[in-house]
Coordinates of C-alpha atoms in Angstrom, one line a residue:
X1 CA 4.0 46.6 62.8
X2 CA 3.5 42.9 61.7
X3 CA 6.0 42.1 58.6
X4 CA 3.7 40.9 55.4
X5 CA 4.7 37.4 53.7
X6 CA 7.0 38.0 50.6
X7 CA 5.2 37.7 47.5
X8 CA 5.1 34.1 45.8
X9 CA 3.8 33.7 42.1
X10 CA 1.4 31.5 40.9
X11 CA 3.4 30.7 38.8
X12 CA 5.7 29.1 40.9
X13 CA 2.8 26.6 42.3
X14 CA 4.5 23.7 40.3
X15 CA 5.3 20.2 41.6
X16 CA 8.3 19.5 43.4
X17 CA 10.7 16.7 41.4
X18 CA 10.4 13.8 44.4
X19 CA 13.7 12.1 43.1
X20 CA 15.2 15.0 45.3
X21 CA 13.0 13.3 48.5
X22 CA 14.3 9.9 47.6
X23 CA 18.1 11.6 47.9
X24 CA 17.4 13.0 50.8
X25 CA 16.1 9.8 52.8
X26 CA 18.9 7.9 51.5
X27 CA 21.8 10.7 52.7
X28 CA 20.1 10.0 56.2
X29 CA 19.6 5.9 55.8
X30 CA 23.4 6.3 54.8
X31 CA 24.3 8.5 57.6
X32 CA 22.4 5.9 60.3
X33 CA 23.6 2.5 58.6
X34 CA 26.3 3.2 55.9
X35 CA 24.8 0.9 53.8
X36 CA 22.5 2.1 50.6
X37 CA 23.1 1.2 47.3
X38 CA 22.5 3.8 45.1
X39 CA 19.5 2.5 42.2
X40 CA 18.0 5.9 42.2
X41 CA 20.6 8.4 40.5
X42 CA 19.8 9.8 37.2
X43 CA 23.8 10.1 36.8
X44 CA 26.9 8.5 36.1
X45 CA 28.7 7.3 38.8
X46 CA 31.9 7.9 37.2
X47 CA 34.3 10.9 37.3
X48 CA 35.0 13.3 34.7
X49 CA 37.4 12.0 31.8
X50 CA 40.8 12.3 32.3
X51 CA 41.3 15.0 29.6
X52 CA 38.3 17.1 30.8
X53 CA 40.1 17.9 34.1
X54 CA 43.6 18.2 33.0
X55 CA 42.0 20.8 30.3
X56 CA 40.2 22.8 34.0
X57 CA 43.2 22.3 35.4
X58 CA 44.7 24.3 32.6
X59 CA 42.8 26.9 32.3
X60 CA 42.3 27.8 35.8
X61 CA 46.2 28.1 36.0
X62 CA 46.4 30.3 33.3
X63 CA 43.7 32.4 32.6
X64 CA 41.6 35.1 33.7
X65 CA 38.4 32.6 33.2
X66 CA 35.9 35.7 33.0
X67 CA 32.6 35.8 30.8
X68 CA 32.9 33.9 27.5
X69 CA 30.3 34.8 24.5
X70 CA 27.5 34.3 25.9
X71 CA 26.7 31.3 23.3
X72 CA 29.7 29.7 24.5
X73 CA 33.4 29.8 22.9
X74 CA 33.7 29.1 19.5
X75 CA 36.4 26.1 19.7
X76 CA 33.6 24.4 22.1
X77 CA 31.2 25.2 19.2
X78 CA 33.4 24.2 17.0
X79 CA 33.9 20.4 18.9
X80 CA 30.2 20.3 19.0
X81 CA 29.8 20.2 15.7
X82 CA 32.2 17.7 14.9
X83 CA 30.8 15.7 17.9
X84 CA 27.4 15.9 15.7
X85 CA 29.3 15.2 12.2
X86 CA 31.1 12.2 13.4
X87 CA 28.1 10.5 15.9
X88 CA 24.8 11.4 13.0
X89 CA 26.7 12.0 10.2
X90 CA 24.9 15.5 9.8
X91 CA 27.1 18.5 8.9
X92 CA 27.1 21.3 11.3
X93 CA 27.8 24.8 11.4
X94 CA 29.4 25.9 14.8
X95 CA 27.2 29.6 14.2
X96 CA 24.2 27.0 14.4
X97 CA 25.3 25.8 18.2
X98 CA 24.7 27.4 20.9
X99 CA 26.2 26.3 24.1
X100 CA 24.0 26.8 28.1
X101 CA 24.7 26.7 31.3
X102 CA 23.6 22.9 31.2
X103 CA 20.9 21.2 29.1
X104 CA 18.1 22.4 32.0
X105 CA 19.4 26.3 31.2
X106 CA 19.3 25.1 27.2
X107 CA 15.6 24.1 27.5
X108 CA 14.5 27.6 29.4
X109 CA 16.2 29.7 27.1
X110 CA 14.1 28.0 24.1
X111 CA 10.7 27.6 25.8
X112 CA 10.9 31.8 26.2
X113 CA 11.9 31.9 22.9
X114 CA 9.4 29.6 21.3
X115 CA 6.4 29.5 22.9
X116 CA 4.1 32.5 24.4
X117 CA 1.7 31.9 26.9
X118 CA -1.3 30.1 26.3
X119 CA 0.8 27.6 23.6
X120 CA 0.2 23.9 23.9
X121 CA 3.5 21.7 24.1
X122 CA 3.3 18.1 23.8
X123 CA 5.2 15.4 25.6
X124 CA 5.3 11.8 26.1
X125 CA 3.9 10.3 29.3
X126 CA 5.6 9.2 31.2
X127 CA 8.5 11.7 30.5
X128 CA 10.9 13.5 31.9
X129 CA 9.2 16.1 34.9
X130 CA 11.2 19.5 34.2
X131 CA 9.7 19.5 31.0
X132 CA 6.1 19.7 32.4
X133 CA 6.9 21.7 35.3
X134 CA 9.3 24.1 33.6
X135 CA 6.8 25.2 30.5
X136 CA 3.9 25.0 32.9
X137 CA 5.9 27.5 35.1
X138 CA 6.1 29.6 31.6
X139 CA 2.5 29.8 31.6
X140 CA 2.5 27.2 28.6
X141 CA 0.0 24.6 28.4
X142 CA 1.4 20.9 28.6
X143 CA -0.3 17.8 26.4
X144 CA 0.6 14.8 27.7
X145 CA 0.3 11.7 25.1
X146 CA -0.3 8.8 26.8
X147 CA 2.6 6.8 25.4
X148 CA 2.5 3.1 26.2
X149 CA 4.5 0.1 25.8
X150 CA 2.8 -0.6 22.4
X151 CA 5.1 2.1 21.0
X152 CA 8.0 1.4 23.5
X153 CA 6.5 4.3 25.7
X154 CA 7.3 6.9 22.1
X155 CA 5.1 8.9 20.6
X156 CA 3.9 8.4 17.4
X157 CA 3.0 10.1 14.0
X158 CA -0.7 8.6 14.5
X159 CA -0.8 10.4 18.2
X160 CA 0.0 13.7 16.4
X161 CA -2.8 13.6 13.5
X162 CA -5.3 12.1 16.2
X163 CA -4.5 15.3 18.3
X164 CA -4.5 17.6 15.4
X165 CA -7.4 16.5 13.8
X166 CA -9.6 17.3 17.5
X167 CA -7.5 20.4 18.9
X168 CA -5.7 21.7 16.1
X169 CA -1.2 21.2 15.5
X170 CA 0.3 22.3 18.9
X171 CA 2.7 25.0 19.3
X172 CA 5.6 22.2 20.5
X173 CA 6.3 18.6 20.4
X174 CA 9.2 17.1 22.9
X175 CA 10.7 14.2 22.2
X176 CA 13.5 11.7 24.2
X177 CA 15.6 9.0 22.7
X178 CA 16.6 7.5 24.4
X179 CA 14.4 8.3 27.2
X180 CA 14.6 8.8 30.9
X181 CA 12.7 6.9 32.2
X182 CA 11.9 4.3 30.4
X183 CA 15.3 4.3 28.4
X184 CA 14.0 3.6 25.3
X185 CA 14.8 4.6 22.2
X186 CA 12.9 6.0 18.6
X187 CA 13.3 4.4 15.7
X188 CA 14.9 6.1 13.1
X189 CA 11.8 6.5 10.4
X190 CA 9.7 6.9 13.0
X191 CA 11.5 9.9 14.2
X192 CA 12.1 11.1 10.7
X193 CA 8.1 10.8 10.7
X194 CA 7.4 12.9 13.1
X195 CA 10.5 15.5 12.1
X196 CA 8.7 15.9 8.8
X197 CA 5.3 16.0 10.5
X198 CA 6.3 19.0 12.9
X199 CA 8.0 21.0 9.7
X200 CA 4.2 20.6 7.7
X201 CA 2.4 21.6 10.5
X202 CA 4.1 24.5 12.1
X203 CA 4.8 22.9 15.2
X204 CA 8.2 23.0 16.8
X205 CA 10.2 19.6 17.6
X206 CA 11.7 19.8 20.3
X207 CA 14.3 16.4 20.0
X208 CA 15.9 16.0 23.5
X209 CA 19.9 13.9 22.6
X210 CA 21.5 14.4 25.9
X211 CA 21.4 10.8 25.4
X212 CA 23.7 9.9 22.9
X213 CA 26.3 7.7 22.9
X214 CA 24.5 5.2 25.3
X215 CA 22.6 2.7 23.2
X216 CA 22.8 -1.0 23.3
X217 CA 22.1 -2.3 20.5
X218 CA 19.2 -0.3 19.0
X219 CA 20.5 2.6 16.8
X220 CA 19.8 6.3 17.7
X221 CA 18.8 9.2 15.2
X222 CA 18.8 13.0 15.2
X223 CA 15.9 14.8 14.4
X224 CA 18.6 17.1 12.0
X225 CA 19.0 13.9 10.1
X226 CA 15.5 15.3 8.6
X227 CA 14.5 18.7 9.4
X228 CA 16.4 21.7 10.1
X229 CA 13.6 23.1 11.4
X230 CA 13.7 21.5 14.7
X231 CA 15.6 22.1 17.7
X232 CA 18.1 19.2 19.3
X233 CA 19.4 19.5 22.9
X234 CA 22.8 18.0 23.9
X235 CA 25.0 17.8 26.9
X236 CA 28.0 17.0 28.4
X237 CA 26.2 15.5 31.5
X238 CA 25.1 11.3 30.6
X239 CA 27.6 9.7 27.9
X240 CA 30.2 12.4 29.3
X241 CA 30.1 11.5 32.5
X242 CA 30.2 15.4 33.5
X243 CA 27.0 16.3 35.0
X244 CA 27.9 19.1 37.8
X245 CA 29.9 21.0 35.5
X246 CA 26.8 22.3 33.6
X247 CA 27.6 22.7 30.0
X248 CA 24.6 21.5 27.4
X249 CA 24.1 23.0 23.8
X250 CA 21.2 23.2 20.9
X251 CA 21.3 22.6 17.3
X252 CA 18.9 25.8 16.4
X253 CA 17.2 27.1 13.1
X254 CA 18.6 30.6 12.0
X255 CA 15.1 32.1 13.5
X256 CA 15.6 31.0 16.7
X257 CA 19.5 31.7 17.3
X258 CA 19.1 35.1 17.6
X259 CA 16.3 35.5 20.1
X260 CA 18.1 32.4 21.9
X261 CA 21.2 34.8 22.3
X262 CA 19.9 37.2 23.4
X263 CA 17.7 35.6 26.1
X264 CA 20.6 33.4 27.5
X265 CA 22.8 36.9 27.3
X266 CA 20.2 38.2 29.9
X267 CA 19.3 34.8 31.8
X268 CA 22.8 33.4 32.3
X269 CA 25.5 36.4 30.8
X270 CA 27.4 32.9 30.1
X271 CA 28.1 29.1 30.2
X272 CA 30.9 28.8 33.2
X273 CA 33.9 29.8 31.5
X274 CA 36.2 26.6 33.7
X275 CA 33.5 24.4 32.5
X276 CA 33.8 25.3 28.7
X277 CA 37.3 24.5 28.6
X278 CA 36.7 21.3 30.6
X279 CA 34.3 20.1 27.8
X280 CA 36.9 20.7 24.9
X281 CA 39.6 18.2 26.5
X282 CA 36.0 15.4 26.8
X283 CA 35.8 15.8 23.1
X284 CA 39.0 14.4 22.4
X285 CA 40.1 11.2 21.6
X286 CA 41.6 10.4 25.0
X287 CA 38.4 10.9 27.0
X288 CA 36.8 8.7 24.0
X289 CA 38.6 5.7 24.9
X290 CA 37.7 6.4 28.3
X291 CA 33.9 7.4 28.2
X292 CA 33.4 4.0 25.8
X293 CA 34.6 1.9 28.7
X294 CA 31.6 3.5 30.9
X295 CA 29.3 2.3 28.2
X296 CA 30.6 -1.1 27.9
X297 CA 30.2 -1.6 31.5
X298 CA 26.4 0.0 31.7
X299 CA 25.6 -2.3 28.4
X300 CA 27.3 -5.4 30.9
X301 CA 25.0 -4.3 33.9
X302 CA 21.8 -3.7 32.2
X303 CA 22.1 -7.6 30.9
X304 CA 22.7 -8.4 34.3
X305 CA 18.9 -6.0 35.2
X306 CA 17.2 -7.5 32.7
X307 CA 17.7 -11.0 33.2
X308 CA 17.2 -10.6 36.7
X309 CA 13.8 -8.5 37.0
X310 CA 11.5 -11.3 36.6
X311 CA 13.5 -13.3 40.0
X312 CA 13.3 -10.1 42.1
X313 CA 9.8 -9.7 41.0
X314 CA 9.5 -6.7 38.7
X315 CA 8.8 -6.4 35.2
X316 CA 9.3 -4.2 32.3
X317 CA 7.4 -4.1 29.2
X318 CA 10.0 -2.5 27.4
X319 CA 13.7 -3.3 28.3
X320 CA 15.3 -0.3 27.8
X321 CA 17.5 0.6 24.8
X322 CA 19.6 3.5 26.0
X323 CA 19.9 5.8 29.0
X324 CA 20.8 4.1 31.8
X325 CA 17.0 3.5 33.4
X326 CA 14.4 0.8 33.8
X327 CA 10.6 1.5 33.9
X328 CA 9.1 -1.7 35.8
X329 CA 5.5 -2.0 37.2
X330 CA 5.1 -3.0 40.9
X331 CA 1.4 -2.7 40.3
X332 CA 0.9 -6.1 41.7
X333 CA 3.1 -5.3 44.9
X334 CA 1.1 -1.5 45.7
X335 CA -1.1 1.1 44.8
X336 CA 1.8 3.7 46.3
X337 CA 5.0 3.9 44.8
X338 CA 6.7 6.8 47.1
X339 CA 5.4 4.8 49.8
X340 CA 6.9 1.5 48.7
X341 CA 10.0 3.0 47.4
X342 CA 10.0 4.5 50.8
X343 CA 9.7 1.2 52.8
X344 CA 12.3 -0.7 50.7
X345 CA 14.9 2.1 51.6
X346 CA 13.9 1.4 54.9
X347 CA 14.0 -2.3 54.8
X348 CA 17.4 -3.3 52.7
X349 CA 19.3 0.3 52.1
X350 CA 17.7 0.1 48.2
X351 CA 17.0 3.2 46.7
X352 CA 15.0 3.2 43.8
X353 CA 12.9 6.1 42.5
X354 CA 9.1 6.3 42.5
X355 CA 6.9 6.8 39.3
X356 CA 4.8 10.0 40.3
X357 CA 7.9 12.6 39.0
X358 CA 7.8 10.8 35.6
X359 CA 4.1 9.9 34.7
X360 CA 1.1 12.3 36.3
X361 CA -1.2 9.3 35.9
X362 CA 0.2 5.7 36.3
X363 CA 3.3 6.7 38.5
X364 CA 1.7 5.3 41.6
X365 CA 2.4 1.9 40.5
X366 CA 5.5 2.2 38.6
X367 CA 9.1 2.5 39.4
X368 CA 12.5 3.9 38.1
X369 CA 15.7 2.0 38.6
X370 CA 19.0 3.0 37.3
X371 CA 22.0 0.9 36.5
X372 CA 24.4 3.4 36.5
X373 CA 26.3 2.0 39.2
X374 CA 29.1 -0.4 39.1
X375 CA 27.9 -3.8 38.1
X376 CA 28.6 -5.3 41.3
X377 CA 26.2 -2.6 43.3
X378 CA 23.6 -3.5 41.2
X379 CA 24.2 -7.5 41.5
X380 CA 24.0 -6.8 45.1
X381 CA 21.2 -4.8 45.3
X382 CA 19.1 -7.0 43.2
X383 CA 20.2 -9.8 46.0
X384 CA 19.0 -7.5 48.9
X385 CA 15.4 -6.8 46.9
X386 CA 15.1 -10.6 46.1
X387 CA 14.8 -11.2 49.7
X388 CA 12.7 -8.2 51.0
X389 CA 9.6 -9.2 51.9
X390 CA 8.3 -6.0 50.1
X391 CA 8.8 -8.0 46.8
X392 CA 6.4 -11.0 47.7
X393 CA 3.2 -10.0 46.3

């Protein structure tokens, strides 16, 4: 007898996130020529601190290392909430943190517990894709705002009334500062605007800080700075340089936490126990001093970006204030971002990431690059692109 297909959901019919397509080419460019340079990660390209391995290291000598709380240990919730006191100036509770099996496992958890199906969430576009694809996969319906450089690609209070006003307050509103991909960030009454908006209106704001600690220049806010009410979303992964070790957290509101715990008790049992104990020694002073050198050289290269865009031929319409990430417009060069982003990969060992993940509508003709590398990766690939033929329009 034949063998029948295993079932697939519909609901598993979402879009693929291409960056992964882009890694993949390059892994094989690298393997034929040895030569890519790396403009494509949405990572740092440093290590873990010091102190954050020395405390794995530690614990995997010398303890059993088996399920935790399945809202993480309380001396990691406890650090959190210091972390939050000492970078916003906003006293937290360690009962109101609850730590995940990364920020991605953080943002699942709360979109089952705060949204049913058939909600409307809003985001900024362009915006991160897991968002969209992860609440669409929910069954939640997704409103993008079409977020421009007029408002340094941020939603606004304005965007929310106009919205309100023809379809009613949504269930959800997500918000990034700073950003990936544009990398910039909100300003502070502006986010306080919106925090208080969401509160009057019954809509949940969502404020996405994995972020943090990687501004140039241009302050950064919490959303807790203003309303209790919403939810913010940290990590260990960007400032802390610790991405594959998949520990993130939320700041929740007491009628959340509990349905939050319970889900993630189900979902994920618990963060990884080596991992927890990993994140205590990258709160410490130590990994400080180290983790601020990273920042100092990523505020060094993205001079060295911005300067440079308009002689390799790209251009941003709003240099980017945190992050590590440039959103340039090669509109004048194609139609076809992959495709483009494909050929210069092809052409110099450049790999930059395509716009379609990041914005459903103008990605084909806008591009991601990150200047997370070392300086003098980025110098050089900025010297390969200038003389590419693909950058003569």
């Amino acid at each position: 007898m034949a063998s029948r297909p295993a079932r697939v959901s519909r609901r598993s019919a979402v879009e693929p996130f291409h960056v992964m397509e882009v890694l993949k080419a390059a892994a094989e460019r690298q393997r034929t020529h040895g030569d890519v340079l790396m403009l494509c990660a949405g990572q740092p390209s440093t290590p873990a601190p010091a102190p954050a391995v020395e405390a794995a290291v530690r614990a995997a000598t010398s303890q059993v290392l088996g399920y935790t709380e399945s809202t993480g240990i309380l001396p990691l919730r406890q650090a959190v909430a210091e972390h939050h006191r000492e970078l916003s100036g906003i006293d937290v509770d360690p009962d109101e943190v609850l730590v995940f099996p990364g920020s991605s496992g953080a943002f699942t958890a709360l979109f089952l517990a705060a949204f049913d199906v058939g909600d409307t969430v809003v985001m900024a576009r362009p915006g991160y894709p897991a968002y969209r694809n992860t609440l669409q996969a929910l069954g939640v319906r997704v409103h993008e705002l079409d977020c421009g450089p007029h408002t340094r690609y941020q939603p606004t209070v304005a965007m929310m009334e106009e919205l309100a006003a023809a379809s009613g307050p949504p269930a959800g509103l997500i918000v990034a500062s700073p950003a990936n991909p544009t990398g910039t960030v909100i300003d502070a009454d502006e986010l306080a605007g919106l925090a208080r908006w969401c509160e009057e209106h019954g809509t949940l704001l969502v404020s996405d800080e994995i972020y943090h600690g990687l501004s140039y220049g241009r302050a950064t806010a919490s959303a807790w700075e203003t309303s209790r009410e919403a939810v913010v979303v940290g990590s260990v992964s960007k400032y802390f340089s610790m991405t594959g070790w998949r520990v993130g957290w939320l700041l929740a509101p007491a009628s959340l936490r509990r349905p939050l715990e319970v889900l993630t008790g189900n979902l994920n049992i618990c963060p990884p126990g080596i991992s927890q104990y990993a994140a205590l020694g990258a709160f410490t002073p130590q990994a400080r001093a180290e983790l601020e050198g990273h920042r100092e050289r990523y505020a060094v290269t993205r001079e060295v970006l911005v300067r440079r865009l308009p002689e390799v031929g790209l251009r941003t319409d709003a240099p980017p204030d945190g992050a590590f990430y440039a959103w340039c417009d090669v509109g004048h060069l194609t139609d076809d971002s992959v495709a483009w982003c494909q050929a210069l990969l092809a052409d110099c060992g450049v790999a930059i990431t395509p716009g379609v993940d990041f914005d459903t509508v103008e990605g084909h003709r806008m591009v991601r690059l990150s200047f997370a590398g070392s300086t003098a990766e980025v110098e050089e690939a900025l010297d390969r692109m200038v003389a590419s033929p693909l950058l003569r329009g």
